[in-house]
Amino acid sequence: MSYSSGRGLRADALGTSDTVVMAVAGSAPAYSIAAGTAVLAGAVGLASPAALLYCAIPMAGIALAFSRLGRIDVNAGASYSWVGRTLHPFLGFLSGWALVVSATIFMVAGSLPAGSMTLALFDADLADDTALSTVVGAAWFLVMLGVVLGGARLTVRAQLLMTGVESAILVLFALLAFLHQDTARSFDPSWLGPGHFDGVSGFASGALVAAFFYWGWDVTGNLSEETRDSRRTCGLAGLIGLGAVFVLFEVFTVAANVILTSDQVQHSGAGVLAVLGEEIWPGWGGRLLTVAVMLSTIATLETTLVQVTRSLFAMGRDRTMPAALGRVHARWNTPWVACAVVGTVALALFVASNALGTVGDILGDAISAMGLQIAVYYGLAGLAAVVAYRRTLLSSPAAFLLGGVWPLSGSLFMFWVFAESLGELSPSAVAIGLGGLAAGVVPMLWFWRRGSEYYRPARLDASRTVEARSVPGLSPAARSASYEGLPTDF
């Protein structure tokens, strides 16, 4: 095999439908419902549908921010680049670092359910074996790492299969849930209102878990250098993907409230979809939804690997992390060093996770910790969009609403959820969340002192066209100094 440090990612590898599939797979509807429903119910009880609804509104503002920023700066680092070029390079680095850390934590939080769900298809008792679940989950992780290393086209082909089957199963059970007669309680419209939240702090705790539900659609931003007409395609795909998973999340959380008792939801943990499936379709229902969760988990492992490896690639290219991370495989046009580093770190975390408790314990703390980190980089991206478009906000009512008010509201919501949740989370979740962010200060200051060009950025301004040379043929050193985004008609 041959390797190259002077090549870029493969341009124009993906189309609109491909990126929409990646956005849906990134949010992993079946996995998010399975892993997050019991956690969300523990935080807000029957108000789970309301938490997802109220979080979707500001989340759409963040999706608008990603869409608008992607039009003026096409960069695999996404928020890492955008925040650094609008707010401050230190904040940009921490934004990218937050994604890298949250994605790395997810390697454990995602791989364990992938292993346990696979085992559950053969023997339900084996699913509770943390060590065996870790081994099987690690095997799935390595398979997905190989797929991601194989290039963007192979990645999307795998997603079309996994996400297609997962979505078909979820739609089928959404219809069956609507027709189901034997229910624990009747539907109550108040589940969509604010009345069931335990005060402001209770709402914030629920919103933090809800943010984890939605997380992942922004993988389209990290794929922008590999997508055709990415200035339009990536943002549109993110919005479509967010809308699709919102509908599925609402349908299944309402179905869980109606069909299952509160004890069933709490005690089933990450197996809540299997329990729901058994209630809806005894015999086959549990197995089919277990298959959906397994496919969803494996699929989102792949999209998370795309996000973290592309982010590390951009950091290596900019010399804000070791330059080797910016190396690209000559045949597959993928950041092979970043893939190798992520794989090594994740496998070490798999081993360490066995000392942390059961699958359910690990999921609970990991989801809350990731929620803190997600809130940070989403909030910074929303604020960056407002700053980048500040000179155009008064050009029309639509520009003021879609480019200013909505992204800013989403940003402020994320920061509020972050601050409000700190007093409500377990000490371990806070330690993982804040400790992971704080660790980024060390490489940030180290490479800042070494003079990375990233820390002297050309500022993003949507009121003028950003001129740049073509990226793929440049050497890493030239790219780190001149890569400012592709020409745009803004």
Coordinates of C-alpha atoms in Angstrom, one line a residue:
M1 CA 0.0 0.0 0.0
S2 CA 1.1 3.5 -0.7
Y3 CA 0.4 6.6 1.3
S4 CA 0.5 10.3 0.6
S5 CA 0.7 13.5 2.7
G6 CA 0.1 15.8 -0.2
R7 CA -3.4 14.7 -1.4
G8 CA -6.8 15.8 -0.3
L9 CA -10.0 14.0 0.3
R10 CA -11.9 12.7 -2.7
A11 CA -14.0 15.5 -4.1
D12 CA -17.5 15.0 -5.6
A13 CA -17.8 11.5 -4.2
L14 CA -21.2 12.0 -2.7
G15 CA -24.6 13.3 -4.0
T16 CA -27.6 14.8 -2.3
S17 CA -29.4 11.5 -1.6
D18 CA -26.1 10.1 -0.2
T19 CA -25.7 13.0 2.3
V20 CA -29.4 12.7 3.4
V21 CA -28.8 9.1 4.2
M22 CA -25.7 10.0 6.1
A23 CA -27.6 12.7 8.1
V24 CA -30.3 10.2 9.1
A25 CA -27.8 7.5 10.0
G26 CA -25.8 10.0 12.0
S27 CA -28.7 10.7 14.3
A28 CA -29.3 6.9 14.5
P29 CA -33.1 6.9 15.1
A30 CA -33.4 3.3 16.4
Y31 CA -30.2 3.5 18.5
S32 CA -31.1 6.9 20.0
I33 CA -34.6 5.7 20.9
A34 CA -33.2 2.5 22.5
A35 CA -30.3 4.1 24.3
G36 CA -32.0 7.4 25.3
T37 CA -35.6 6.6 26.1
A38 CA -35.1 5.2 29.6
V39 CA -32.5 8.0 30.4
L40 CA -34.9 10.6 29.1
A41 CA -37.9 9.1 31.0
G42 CA -35.7 9.1 34.2
A43 CA -35.1 12.8 33.7
V44 CA -38.6 14.1 32.7
G45 CA -41.0 11.1 33.0
L46 CA -43.9 11.3 30.7
A47 CA -42.7 14.6 29.2
S48 CA -40.2 12.8 26.9
P49 CA -42.1 13.8 23.8
A50 CA -42.2 17.5 25.0
A51 CA -38.5 17.5 25.7
L52 CA -37.8 16.2 22.2
L53 CA -40.2 18.8 20.7
Y54 CA -38.8 21.8 22.5
C55 CA -35.2 20.7 21.8
A56 CA -36.0 20.3 18.1
I57 CA -36.8 23.9 17.6
P58 CA -33.5 25.4 18.7
M59 CA -31.7 22.4 17.1
A60 CA -33.2 23.4 13.8
G61 CA -31.6 26.8 14.4
I62 CA -28.2 25.1 14.8
A63 CA -28.9 23.1 11.6
L64 CA -29.6 26.4 9.8
A65 CA -26.3 27.8 11.2
F66 CA -24.4 24.8 9.8
S67 CA -26.2 25.2 6.5
R68 CA -25.3 28.8 6.2
L69 CA -21.7 28.5 7.4
G70 CA -21.1 25.6 5.0
R71 CA -22.0 27.9 2.1
I72 CA -19.0 30.2 2.8
D73 CA -16.4 27.7 4.1
V74 CA -16.2 24.2 2.7
N75 CA -14.0 22.4 5.3
A76 CA -13.9 18.9 6.7
G77 CA -13.4 20.4 10.1
A78 CA -16.8 22.1 9.9
S79 CA -17.4 23.9 13.2
Y80 CA -13.7 23.7 14.1
S81 CA -13.0 25.9 11.1
W82 CA -16.1 28.1 11.2
V83 CA -15.9 29.0 14.9
G84 CA -12.1 29.6 14.6
R85 CA -12.6 32.0 11.7
T86 CA -15.4 34.0 13.2
L87 CA -15.2 34.0 17.0
H88 CA -11.6 33.0 17.9
P89 CA -9.2 30.3 17.0
F90 CA -9.1 29.0 20.6
L91 CA -12.8 28.6 20.6
G92 CA -12.6 27.0 17.2
F93 CA -10.1 24.4 18.4
L94 CA -12.2 23.7 21.5
S95 CA -15.3 23.3 19.3
G96 CA -13.5 20.7 17.2
W97 CA -12.0 19.1 20.3
A98 CA -15.5 18.8 21.8
L99 CA -16.6 16.8 18.8
V100 CA -13.6 14.6 18.9
V101 CA -14.0 13.8 22.6
S102 CA -17.7 13.2 22.4
A103 CA -17.3 11.0 19.3
T104 CA -14.5 9.1 21.1
I105 CA -16.7 8.5 24.2
F106 CA -19.4 7.4 21.8
M107 CA -17.2 4.6 20.6
V108 CA -17.9 2.9 23.9
A109 CA -21.5 4.1 24.3
G110 CA -22.3 2.9 20.8
S111 CA -20.2 -0.3 20.5
L112 CA -21.5 -1.8 23.8
P113 CA -25.2 -1.8 22.6
A114 CA -24.1 -3.1 19.2
G115 CA -22.5 -6.0 20.9
S116 CA -25.3 -6.6 23.4
M117 CA -28.0 -6.4 20.6
T118 CA -26.1 -8.8 18.5
L119 CA -25.9 -11.3 21.4
A120 CA -29.6 -10.7 22.2
L121 CA -30.5 -12.1 18.8
F122 CA -29.1 -15.5 19.9
D123 CA -29.6 -15.5 23.7
A124 CA -31.2 -12.7 25.8
D125 CA -29.1 -13.6 28.8
L126 CA -25.9 -13.0 27.0
A127 CA -26.9 -9.4 26.3
D128 CA -26.2 -8.4 29.9
D129 CA -22.6 -9.7 29.9
T130 CA -20.6 -6.5 29.7
A131 CA -17.3 -8.3 28.8
L132 CA -18.8 -10.3 26.0
S133 CA -20.8 -7.3 24.7
T134 CA -17.5 -5.4 24.6
V135 CA -15.8 -8.0 22.5
V136 CA -18.6 -8.3 20.0
G137 CA -19.0 -4.5 19.9
A138 CA -15.3 -4.0 19.3
A139 CA -15.5 -6.4 16.4
W140 CA -18.3 -4.4 14.8
F141 CA -16.3 -1.2 15.5
L142 CA -13.3 -2.6 13.6
V143 CA -15.5 -3.6 10.7
M144 CA -16.8 -0.1 10.5
L145 CA -13.3 1.4 10.8
G146 CA -12.3 -0.7 7.8
V147 CA -15.3 0.6 5.8
V148 CA -14.6 4.2 6.7
L149 CA -10.9 3.7 5.7
G150 CA -12.1 2.3 2.4
G151 CA -13.5 5.7 1.2
A152 CA -16.6 7.8 1.1
R153 CA -18.4 5.7 -1.6
L154 CA -18.0 2.5 0.3
T155 CA -19.1 4.2 3.5
V156 CA -22.3 5.4 1.8
R157 CA -23.1 2.0 0.2
A158 CA -22.9 0.4 3.6
Q159 CA -25.2 3.2 5.0
L160 CA -27.8 2.7 2.2
L161 CA -28.2 -1.0 3.2
M162 CA -28.1 -0.5 7.0
T163 CA -30.2 2.7 7.3
G164 CA -32.6 1.5 4.6
V165 CA -33.5 -1.7 6.5
E166 CA -33.6 0.1 9.9
S167 CA -35.9 2.9 8.6
A168 CA -38.3 0.3 7.0
I169 CA -38.6 -1.6 10.3
L170 CA -39.2 1.7 12.2
V171 CA -41.9 2.9 9.8
L172 CA -43.6 -0.5 10.0
F173 CA -43.7 -0.5 13.8
A174 CA -44.8 3.1 13.9
L175 CA -47.9 2.1 11.9
L176 CA -48.4 -1.0 14.1
A177 CA -48.1 1.1 17.2
F178 CA -50.9 3.4 15.9
L179 CA -53.2 0.4 15.5
H180 CA -52.3 -1.3 18.8
Q181 CA -55.2 -1.7 21.2
D182 CA -53.8 -3.0 24.4
T183 CA -52.3 0.1 26.1
A184 CA -51.0 1.0 29.5
R185 CA -52.6 4.4 29.3
S186 CA -54.4 6.7 26.9
F187 CA -52.6 9.4 25.0
D188 CA -52.5 12.7 26.8
P189 CA -51.9 15.9 24.9
S190 CA -50.2 17.3 28.0
W191 CA -47.2 15.1 27.2
L192 CA -46.3 17.7 24.5
G193 CA -46.7 20.6 26.9
P194 CA -44.5 22.0 29.7
G195 CA -46.6 20.8 32.6
H196 CA -44.8 17.5 33.3
F197 CA -41.3 19.0 33.8
D198 CA -39.9 19.2 37.3
G199 CA -39.1 22.9 37.1
V200 CA -36.4 24.6 35.0
S201 CA -33.6 22.3 36.1
G202 CA -35.7 19.2 35.2
F203 CA -36.4 20.7 31.8
A204 CA -32.7 21.4 31.3
S205 CA -31.8 17.8 32.2
G206 CA -34.3 16.5 29.7
A207 CA -33.1 18.9 27.0
L208 CA -29.5 17.6 27.5
V209 CA -30.6 14.1 26.8
A210 CA -32.7 15.2 23.9
A211 CA -29.6 16.9 22.4
F212 CA -28.0 13.5 22.4
F213 CA -31.0 12.1 20.5
Y214 CA -30.5 14.5 17.7
W215 CA -26.7 14.6 17.6
G216 CA -25.1 13.3 14.4
W217 CA -27.0 15.0 11.5
D218 CA -24.0 17.4 11.3
V219 CA -21.8 14.6 9.8
T220 CA -22.8 16.2 6.5
G221 CA -20.6 19.2 7.3
N222 CA -17.6 17.0 7.9
L223 CA -18.2 15.4 4.5
S224 CA -18.4 18.7 2.7
E225 CA -15.0 18.4 0.9
E226 CA -16.3 15.0 -0.5
T227 CA -19.8 16.1 -1.6
R228 CA -20.9 17.5 -5.0
D229 CA -22.3 21.1 -4.8
S230 CA -21.6 20.9 -1.1
R231 CA -22.4 24.6 -0.4
R232 CA -26.1 23.7 -1.1
T233 CA -26.2 19.9 -0.6
C234 CA -24.7 19.5 2.9
G235 CA -26.9 22.0 4.7
L236 CA -30.1 20.8 3.0
A237 CA -29.3 17.2 3.8
G238 CA -28.7 18.1 7.5
L239 CA -32.1 19.8 7.7
I240 CA -33.9 17.0 6.0
G241 CA -32.2 14.4 8.2
L242 CA -33.1 16.4 11.3
G243 CA -36.8 16.6 10.3
A244 CA -37.0 12.9 9.5
V245 CA -35.5 11.7 12.8
F246 CA -37.7 14.2 14.8
V247 CA -40.8 12.5 13.4
L248 CA -39.5 9.1 14.4
F249 CA -38.5 10.2 17.9
E250 CA -41.9 11.7 18.6
V251 CA -43.8 8.7 17.3
F252 CA -41.8 6.2 19.4
T253 CA -41.6 8.2 22.6
V254 CA -45.4 8.7 22.5
A255 CA -45.8 5.0 21.7
A256 CA -43.7 4.1 24.7
N257 CA -45.8 6.3 27.0
V258 CA -49.0 4.8 25.7
I259 CA -48.1 1.1 25.4
L260 CA -45.6 0.6 28.2
T261 CA -45.8 1.3 31.9
S262 CA -43.2 3.6 33.6
D263 CA -41.7 0.6 35.3
Q264 CA -41.3 -1.2 32.0
V265 CA -39.5 1.8 30.5
Q266 CA -37.2 2.2 33.4
H267 CA -36.3 -1.4 33.9
S268 CA -35.8 -2.2 30.2
G269 CA -33.0 0.3 29.9
A270 CA -31.4 0.1 26.4
G271 CA -33.7 -2.8 25.6
V272 CA -36.8 -0.6 25.6
L273 CA -37.5 -0.9 21.9
A274 CA -37.3 -4.7 22.1
V275 CA -39.9 -4.6 25.0
L276 CA -42.1 -2.2 22.9
G277 CA -41.8 -4.5 19.9
E278 CA -42.9 -7.6 22.0
E279 CA -46.0 -5.7 23.2
I280 CA -46.9 -4.6 19.7
W281 CA -46.1 -7.9 17.9
P282 CA -45.5 -10.8 20.3
G283 CA -42.9 -13.2 19.1
W284 CA -41.4 -11.3 16.1
G285 CA -41.7 -7.7 17.3
G286 CA -38.9 -7.7 19.8
R287 CA -36.5 -9.5 17.4
L288 CA -37.2 -7.1 14.5
L289 CA -36.7 -4.0 16.5
T290 CA -33.6 -5.5 18.0
V291 CA -32.3 -5.9 14.5
A292 CA -33.2 -2.3 13.8
V293 CA -31.3 -1.1 16.9
M294 CA -28.3 -3.3 16.0
L295 CA -28.2 -1.9 12.4
S296 CA -28.7 1.7 13.7
T297 CA -25.9 1.4 16.2
I298 CA -23.5 -0.1 13.7
A299 CA -24.5 2.6 11.1
T300 CA -24.0 5.5 13.6
L301 CA -20.6 4.0 14.6
E302 CA -19.6 4.5 11.0
T303 CA -20.9 8.1 10.8
T304 CA -19.3 9.0 14.1
L305 CA -16.0 7.6 12.8
V306 CA -16.4 9.8 9.7
Q307 CA -16.9 12.9 11.9
V308 CA -14.0 12.3 14.2
T309 CA -11.5 11.3 11.5
R310 CA -12.4 14.2 9.2
S311 CA -12.1 16.6 12.2
L312 CA -8.7 15.2 13.1
F313 CA -7.7 15.3 9.4
A314 CA -8.5 19.0 9.3
M315 CA -6.6 19.6 12.6
G316 CA -3.6 17.8 11.3
R317 CA -3.7 19.7 8.0
D318 CA -3.8 23.0 9.9
R319 CA -1.0 21.9 12.3
T320 CA -3.2 22.3 15.3
M321 CA -2.7 18.6 16.0
P322 CA 0.2 16.4 14.8
A323 CA 0.6 16.8 11.1
A324 CA 0.5 13.1 10.5
L325 CA -3.2 13.2 11.1
G326 CA -3.6 15.2 7.9
R327 CA -2.1 12.4 5.8
V328 CA -4.4 10.8 3.2
H329 CA -4.2 7.3 1.7
A330 CA -3.2 7.5 -1.9
R331 CA -5.7 5.0 -3.2
W332 CA -8.7 5.5 -1.0
N333 CA -8.4 9.3 -0.3
T334 CA -9.1 8.8 3.4
P335 CA -7.2 10.1 6.5
W336 CA -5.6 6.7 7.3
V337 CA -3.5 8.0 10.2
A338 CA -6.5 9.6 11.9
C339 CA -8.4 6.3 11.4
A340 CA -5.5 4.3 13.0
V341 CA -5.3 6.7 16.0
V342 CA -9.0 6.6 16.6
G343 CA -9.1 2.9 16.4
T344 CA -6.3 2.4 18.9
V345 CA -7.8 4.9 21.4
A346 CA -11.3 3.4 21.1
L347 CA -10.0 -0.2 21.7
A348 CA -8.2 1.0 24.8
L349 CA -11.5 2.6 26.0
F350 CA -13.3 -0.7 25.4
V351 CA -11.0 -2.5 27.8
A352 CA -11.3 0.3 30.4
S353 CA -15.1 0.3 30.1
N354 CA -15.4 -3.1 31.7
A355 CA -14.3 -1.6 35.0
L356 CA -17.1 1.0 34.9
G357 CA -20.2 -1.3 35.5
T358 CA -23.0 -2.6 33.4
V359 CA -24.0 -1.6 29.9
G360 CA -26.8 0.5 31.4
D361 CA -24.5 2.3 33.8
I362 CA -22.0 3.2 31.1
L363 CA -24.7 4.4 28.8
G364 CA -26.3 6.7 31.3
D365 CA -23.1 8.6 32.3
A366 CA -21.8 8.6 28.7
I367 CA -25.0 10.1 27.2
S368 CA -25.0 12.9 29.8
A369 CA -21.3 13.6 29.3
M370 CA -21.7 13.7 25.5
G371 CA -24.7 16.0 25.9
L372 CA -22.4 18.6 27.6
Q373 CA -19.9 18.5 24.8
I374 CA -22.5 18.5 22.1
A375 CA -24.1 21.6 23.6
V376 CA -20.7 23.4 23.5
Y377 CA -19.8 22.9 19.9
Y378 CA -23.4 23.3 18.7
G379 CA -23.8 26.6 20.7
L380 CA -20.5 28.0 19.3
A381 CA -21.5 27.1 15.7
G382 CA -24.8 28.9 16.1
L383 CA -23.1 32.0 17.4
A384 CA -20.5 31.8 14.6
A385 CA -23.2 31.8 11.9
V386 CA -24.7 35.1 13.3
V387 CA -21.2 36.7 13.4
A388 CA -20.4 35.5 9.8
Y389 CA -23.7 36.9 8.4
R390 CA -23.9 40.0 10.6
R391 CA -23.6 42.4 7.6
T392 CA -26.5 40.7 5.8
L393 CA -29.0 40.2 8.6
L394 CA -31.0 43.4 7.8
S395 CA -31.2 42.8 4.1
S396 CA -34.6 41.0 4.4
P397 CA -37.0 39.6 7.1
A398 CA -36.0 36.1 6.0
A399 CA -32.3 36.8 6.5
F400 CA -33.0 38.3 9.9
L401 CA -35.0 35.3 11.1
L402 CA -33.1 32.5 9.4
G403 CA -29.6 33.9 9.7
G404 CA -29.9 35.8 13.0
V405 CA -32.8 35.1 15.4
W406 CA -33.1 31.4 14.9
P407 CA -29.4 30.4 15.0
L408 CA -28.8 32.8 17.9
S409 CA -31.7 31.3 19.8
G410 CA -30.4 27.9 19.2
S411 CA -27.0 28.9 20.4
L412 CA -28.3 30.5 23.6
F413 CA -30.5 27.5 24.3
M414 CA -27.5 25.2 24.0
F415 CA -25.4 27.3 26.4
W416 CA -28.2 27.6 28.8
V417 CA -28.8 23.8 28.8
F418 CA -25.1 23.3 29.4
A419 CA -24.9 25.6 32.4
E420 CA -28.3 24.5 33.9
S421 CA -27.4 20.8 33.7
L422 CA -24.2 20.9 35.6
G423 CA -25.9 20.9 39.0
E424 CA -28.2 18.1 38.0
L425 CA -25.9 15.5 36.5
S426 CA -23.9 12.8 38.4
P427 CA -20.4 13.7 39.4
S428 CA -19.0 11.0 37.0
A429 CA -21.0 12.5 34.1
V430 CA -19.7 16.0 34.8
A431 CA -16.2 14.8 35.3
I432 CA -16.2 13.0 31.9
G433 CA -17.9 15.9 30.1
L434 CA -15.8 18.8 31.5
G435 CA -12.6 16.8 31.9
G436 CA -12.7 15.8 28.3
L437 CA -13.1 19.4 27.2
A438 CA -10.4 20.6 29.6
A439 CA -7.9 18.1 28.2
G440 CA -8.0 20.0 24.9
V441 CA -6.3 23.0 26.4
V442 CA -3.0 21.2 26.3
P443 CA -2.7 20.5 22.6
M444 CA -4.3 23.9 21.8
L445 CA -1.6 25.9 23.7
W446 CA 1.2 23.6 22.5
F447 CA 0.5 24.1 18.8
W448 CA -0.4 27.7 19.2
R449 CA 3.0 28.3 20.6
R450 CA 4.5 26.5 17.6
G451 CA 3.0 29.0 15.3
S452 CA 0.2 27.2 13.5
E453 CA -1.4 29.3 10.7
Y454 CA -4.8 28.3 12.0
Y455 CA -4.3 30.9 14.8
R456 CA -3.9 33.7 12.3
P457 CA -7.1 33.1 10.3
A458 CA -8.7 34.9 7.4
R459 CA -12.0 36.0 8.8
L460 CA -15.3 34.6 7.5
D461 CA -17.6 37.3 6.2
A462 CA -20.7 36.3 4.2
S463 CA -21.0 39.8 2.7
R464 CA -18.0 39.1 0.4
T465 CA -16.7 36.2 -1.6
V466 CA -13.9 34.2 -0.1
E467 CA -11.2 33.7 -2.6
A468 CA -9.1 30.5 -2.4
R469 CA -6.9 28.3 -4.5
S470 CA -8.0 24.8 -5.3
V471 CA -7.4 22.5 -2.3
P472 CA -6.6 19.0 -3.5
G473 CA -3.2 19.6 -5.2
L474 CA -1.7 21.7 -2.4
S475 CA 0.9 20.5 0.1
P476 CA -0.2 20.3 3.7
A477 CA 1.9 23.3 4.6
A478 CA 0.4 25.4 1.8
R479 CA -3.1 24.2 2.6
S480 CA -2.7 25.1 6.3
A481 CA -1.9 28.7 5.3
S482 CA -4.3 29.3 2.5
Y483 CA -7.3 27.0 2.9
E484 CA -10.0 29.5 3.5
G485 CA -13.0 27.7 1.9
L486 CA -14.0 27.4 -1.7
P487 CA -15.2 30.3 -3.8
T488 CA -18.8 31.2 -3.1
D489 CA -21.5 33.4 -4.6
F490 CA -22.2 35.1 -1.3

